[in-house]
Amino acid sequence: MSTTQSERLRGLLEPLVSAAGLDLEEIEVSRAGRRRMLRVTVDSDEGVELDACAELSRAISEKLDETDAMGEGEYVLEVSSPGADRPLTERRHFVRATGRLVKLQLKEGEDLVARLLTVDDEGLDLEVPGVKGRRPTARRVAFDDIVKARVEIEFNRKDKKEEEA
């Protein structure tokens, strides 16, 4: 997708997404056979319900039909949440992942898997799991030291309600 088309779509869709109380995370146009695929990824601090995606999809479809932003030809529109294993690239992504296990690739080449405790304007406070029965340790990582980050999927993770009980 050209930068011009991306900027135009973002300018067109951002007000609709914001009006729905969501953040526009990504817009991607790709080819799927003879058709084009427009993927719009949205998120919020509370997550995104399926009904919210469906309602936003209808609003985006109507707006795109009013313009020539997608040009001639058919396309498929997909509106979804980012998924659990998406890359963490913005401060708000880390805030939303607070309490989760995250995998960080640091500038010095180290990979670090730790539980995200808090996020501030400068970086992250983490709890690094202890190895071989040792106690977990606290660690601070600045945003500038992070090359890549994503949430680690935990199948046996307790949610906040279970932990508070």
mmCIF file of C-alpha atoms in Angstrom:
data_model
loop_
_atom_site.group_PDB
_atom_site.id
_atom_site.type_symbol
_atom_site.label_atom_id
_atom_site.label_comp_id
_atom_site.label_asym_id
_atom_site.label_seq_id
_atom_site.Cartn_x
_atom_site.Cartn_y
_atom_site.Cartn_z
ATOM 1 C CA MET A 1 0.000 0.000 0.000
ATOM 2 C CA SER A 2 1.408 3.381 -0.928
ATOM 3 C CA THR A 3 2.031 5.938 1.773
ATOM 4 C CA THR A 4 -0.451 8.269 0.140
ATOM 5 C CA GLN A 5 -3.220 5.639 0.174
ATOM 6 C CA SER A 6 -2.347 4.667 3.729
ATOM 7 C CA GLU A 7 -2.452 8.281 4.896
ATOM 8 C CA ARG A 8 -5.719 8.866 3.059
ATOM 9 C CA LEU A 9 -7.342 5.767 4.566
ATOM 10 C CA ARG A 10 -6.038 6.678 8.021
ATOM 11 C CA GLY A 11 -7.446 10.197 7.684
ATOM 12 C CA LEU A 12 -10.781 8.774 6.571
ATOM 13 C CA LEU A 13 -11.067 6.004 9.159
ATOM 14 C CA GLU A 14 -9.468 7.526 12.258
ATOM 15 C CA PRO A 15 -12.498 9.746 13.109
ATOM 16 C CA LEU A 16 -14.854 6.747 12.797
ATOM 17 C CA VAL A 17 -12.665 4.587 15.007
ATOM 18 C CA SER A 18 -12.212 7.360 17.594
ATOM 19 C CA ALA A 19 -15.976 8.002 17.638
ATOM 20 C CA ALA A 20 -16.433 4.325 18.548
ATOM 21 C CA GLY A 21 -14.078 4.826 21.530
ATOM 22 C CA LEU A 22 -11.313 2.736 19.957
ATOM 23 C CA ASP A 23 -7.705 3.268 18.844
ATOM 24 C CA LEU A 24 -6.761 2.705 15.204
ATOM 25 C CA GLU A 25 -3.721 0.435 15.415
ATOM 26 C CA GLU A 26 -3.057 -0.598 11.826
ATOM 27 C CA ILE A 27 -4.389 -0.400 8.288
ATOM 28 C CA GLU A 28 -3.186 -2.971 5.764
ATOM 29 C CA VAL A 29 -4.183 -3.419 2.137
ATOM 30 C CA SER A 30 -3.095 -6.641 0.451
ATOM 31 C CA ARG A 31 -4.025 -8.859 -2.495
ATOM 32 C CA ALA A 32 -6.194 -11.975 -2.068
ATOM 33 C CA GLY A 33 -6.497 -13.414 -5.569
ATOM 34 C CA ARG A 34 -8.309 -10.898 -7.758
ATOM 35 C CA ARG A 35 -9.639 -9.018 -4.776
ATOM 36 C CA ARG A 36 -7.930 -6.688 -2.407
ATOM 37 C CA MET A 37 -8.122 -7.128 1.352
ATOM 38 C CA LEU A 38 -8.423 -4.129 3.669
ATOM 39 C CA ARG A 39 -7.564 -5.087 7.242
ATOM 40 C CA VAL A 40 -8.297 -2.543 9.943
ATOM 41 C CA THR A 41 -6.947 -3.356 13.402
ATOM 42 C CA VAL A 42 -8.466 -1.547 16.404
ATOM 43 C CA ASP A 43 -8.008 -1.774 20.164
ATOM 44 C CA SER A 44 -8.916 -0.094 23.444
ATOM 45 C CA ASP A 45 -7.864 -0.286 27.085
ATOM 46 C CA GLU A 46 -10.852 -2.564 27.776
ATOM 47 C CA GLY A 47 -10.309 -4.741 24.696
ATOM 48 C CA VAL A 48 -12.645 -4.942 21.702
ATOM 49 C CA GLU A 49 -15.935 -6.822 21.649
ATOM 50 C CA LEU A 50 -17.097 -8.633 18.523
ATOM 51 C CA ASP A 51 -20.214 -6.443 18.343
ATOM 52 C CA ALA A 52 -18.033 -3.313 18.355
ATOM 53 C CA CYS A 53 -16.018 -4.704 15.419
ATOM 54 C CA ALA A 54 -19.213 -5.501 13.499
ATOM 55 C CA GLU A 55 -20.699 -2.057 14.107
ATOM 56 C CA LEU A 56 -17.451 -0.328 13.150
ATOM 57 C CA SER A 57 -17.172 -2.502 10.038
ATOM 58 C CA ARG A 58 -20.581 -1.292 8.865
ATOM 59 C CA ALA A 59 -19.641 2.359 9.498
ATOM 60 C CA ILE A 60 -16.308 1.976 7.669
ATOM 61 C CA SER A 61 -17.985 0.197 4.746
ATOM 62 C CA GLU A 62 -20.520 3.020 4.357
ATOM 63 C CA LYS A 63 -17.753 5.645 4.510
ATOM 64 C CA LEU A 64 -15.620 3.826 1.925
ATOM 65 C CA ASP A 65 -18.644 3.477 -0.380
ATOM 66 C CA GLU A 66 -19.069 7.282 -0.258
ATOM 67 C CA THR A 67 -15.487 7.853 -1.430
ATOM 68 C CA ASP A 68 -13.050 6.397 -3.959
ATOM 69 C CA ALA A 69 -10.434 5.695 -1.275
ATOM 70 C CA MET A 70 -10.252 2.013 -2.281
ATOM 71 C CA GLY A 71 -10.432 2.776 -5.995
ATOM 72 C CA GLU A 72 -12.227 0.592 -8.522
ATOM 73 C CA GLY A 73 -12.720 -3.115 -8.034
ATOM 74 C CA GLU A 74 -13.840 -5.377 -5.259
ATOM 75 C CA TYR A 75 -12.268 -5.591 -1.862
ATOM 76 C CA VAL A 76 -12.889 -7.450 1.374
ATOM 77 C CA LEU A 77 -13.052 -5.424 4.592
ATOM 78 C CA GLU A 78 -11.905 -7.020 7.840
ATOM 79 C CA VAL A 79 -12.108 -5.170 11.165
ATOM 80 C CA SER A 80 -10.513 -6.942 14.111
ATOM 81 C CA SER A 81 -8.604 -6.611 17.355
ATOM 82 C CA PRO A 82 -4.820 -7.060 17.253
ATOM 83 C CA GLY A 83 -4.676 -10.504 18.842
ATOM 84 C CA ALA A 84 -2.771 -11.615 21.898
ATOM 85 C CA ASP A 85 0.657 -12.055 20.307
ATOM 86 C CA ARG A 86 0.935 -8.811 18.412
ATOM 87 C CA PRO A 87 4.095 -6.719 18.764
ATOM 88 C CA LEU A 88 4.127 -4.124 21.532
ATOM 89 C CA THR A 89 5.288 -0.900 19.889
ATOM 90 C CA GLU A 90 3.479 1.935 21.650
ATOM 91 C CA ARG A 91 3.428 2.900 25.331
ATOM 92 C CA ARG A 92 -0.322 2.194 25.418
ATOM 93 C CA HIS A 93 0.356 -1.377 24.217
ATOM 94 C CA PHE A 94 2.582 -1.958 27.258
ATOM 95 C CA VAL A 95 0.004 -0.380 29.582
ATOM 96 C CA ARG A 96 -2.629 -2.779 28.222
ATOM 97 C CA ALA A 97 -0.240 -5.695 28.783
ATOM 98 C CA THR A 98 0.358 -4.859 32.461
ATOM 99 C CA GLY A 99 0.253 -8.064 34.508
ATOM 100 C CA ARG A 100 1.096 -10.209 31.471
ATOM 101 C CA LEU A 101 4.246 -12.125 30.691
ATOM 102 C CA VAL A 102 6.222 -10.305 27.977
ATOM 103 C CA LYS A 103 9.222 -11.225 25.858
ATOM 104 C CA LEU A 104 11.644 -8.388 25.171
ATOM 105 C CA GLN A 105 14.578 -8.256 22.787
ATOM 106 C CA LEU A 106 16.963 -5.657 24.171
ATOM 107 C CA LYS A 107 19.513 -3.506 22.311
ATOM 108 C CA GLU A 108 22.460 -5.304 23.889
ATOM 109 C CA GLY A 109 21.191 -8.539 22.309
ATOM 110 C CA GLU A 110 19.644 -10.048 25.429
ATOM 111 C CA ASP A 111 16.229 -11.721 25.294
ATOM 112 C CA LEU A 112 14.216 -11.272 28.470
ATOM 113 C CA VAL A 113 10.953 -12.940 29.515
ATOM 114 C CA ALA A 114 9.352 -11.268 32.532
ATOM 115 C CA ARG A 115 6.047 -10.227 34.028
ATOM 116 C CA LEU A 116 5.159 -6.583 33.278
ATOM 117 C CA LEU A 117 4.352 -4.857 36.575
ATOM 118 C CA THR A 118 4.102 -1.149 35.758
ATOM 119 C CA VAL A 119 4.639 1.266 32.888
ATOM 120 C CA ASP A 120 5.592 4.941 33.072
ATOM 121 C CA ASP A 121 6.805 7.516 30.565
ATOM 122 C CA GLU A 122 10.394 6.222 30.663
ATOM 123 C CA GLY A 123 9.989 2.450 30.619
ATOM 124 C CA LEU A 124 8.888 -0.727 32.354
ATOM 125 C CA ASP A 125 9.155 -2.310 35.770
ATOM 126 C CA LEU A 126 9.395 -6.072 35.426
ATOM 127 C CA GLU A 127 9.453 -9.167 37.599
ATOM 128 C CA VAL A 128 11.933 -11.674 36.212
ATOM 129 C CA PRO A 129 10.972 -15.237 37.231
ATOM 130 C CA GLY A 130 13.455 -17.025 39.443
ATOM 131 C CA VAL A 131 15.361 -19.961 37.993
ATOM 132 C CA LYS A 132 15.640 -23.335 39.769
ATOM 133 C CA GLY A 133 13.688 -22.334 42.871
ATOM 134 C CA ARG A 134 15.224 -18.880 43.238
ATOM 135 C CA ARG A 135 13.021 -15.909 44.014
ATOM 136 C CA PRO A 136 11.888 -13.581 41.240
ATOM 137 C CA THR A 137 13.911 -10.391 40.824
ATOM 138 C CA ALA A 138 12.863 -6.865 39.932
ATOM 139 C CA ARG A 139 14.251 -5.207 36.827
ATOM 140 C CA ARG A 140 13.790 -1.844 35.154
ATOM 141 C CA VAL A 141 14.001 -1.518 31.333
ATOM 142 C CA ALA A 142 13.876 1.813 29.483
ATOM 143 C CA PHE A 143 11.794 2.057 26.293
ATOM 144 C CA ASP A 144 14.956 3.151 24.444
ATOM 145 C CA ASP A 145 16.593 -0.196 25.282
ATOM 146 C CA ILE A 146 13.792 -2.300 23.727
ATOM 147 C CA VAL A 147 14.200 -3.528 20.140
ATOM 148 C CA LYS A 148 11.161 -5.840 20.017
ATOM 149 C CA ALA A 149 8.445 -6.796 22.479
ATOM 150 C CA ARG A 150 5.380 -9.005 22.516
ATOM 151 C CA VAL A 151 3.073 -10.734 24.981
ATOM 152 C CA GLU A 152 3.860 -14.360 25.791
ATOM 153 C CA ILE A 153 0.762 -16.543 25.645
ATOM 154 C CA GLU A 154 0.056 -18.190 29.012
ATOM 155 C CA PHE A 155 -2.452 -21.034 29.059
ATOM 156 C CA ASN A 156 -2.590 -21.265 32.849
ATOM 157 C CA ARG A 157 -2.560 -17.547 33.658
ATOM 158 C CA LYS A 158 -4.834 -16.450 36.480
ATOM 159 C CA ASP A 159 -6.963 -13.427 35.735
ATOM 160 C CA LYS A 160 -7.156 -10.492 38.131
ATOM 161 C CA LYS A 161 -10.408 -11.681 39.746
ATOM 162 C CA GLU A 162 -8.873 -15.063 40.632
ATOM 163 C CA GLU A 163 -5.764 -13.401 42.074
ATOM 164 C CA GLU A 164 -7.829 -11.005 44.245
ATOM 165 C CA ALA A 165 -9.999 -13.797 45.706
#
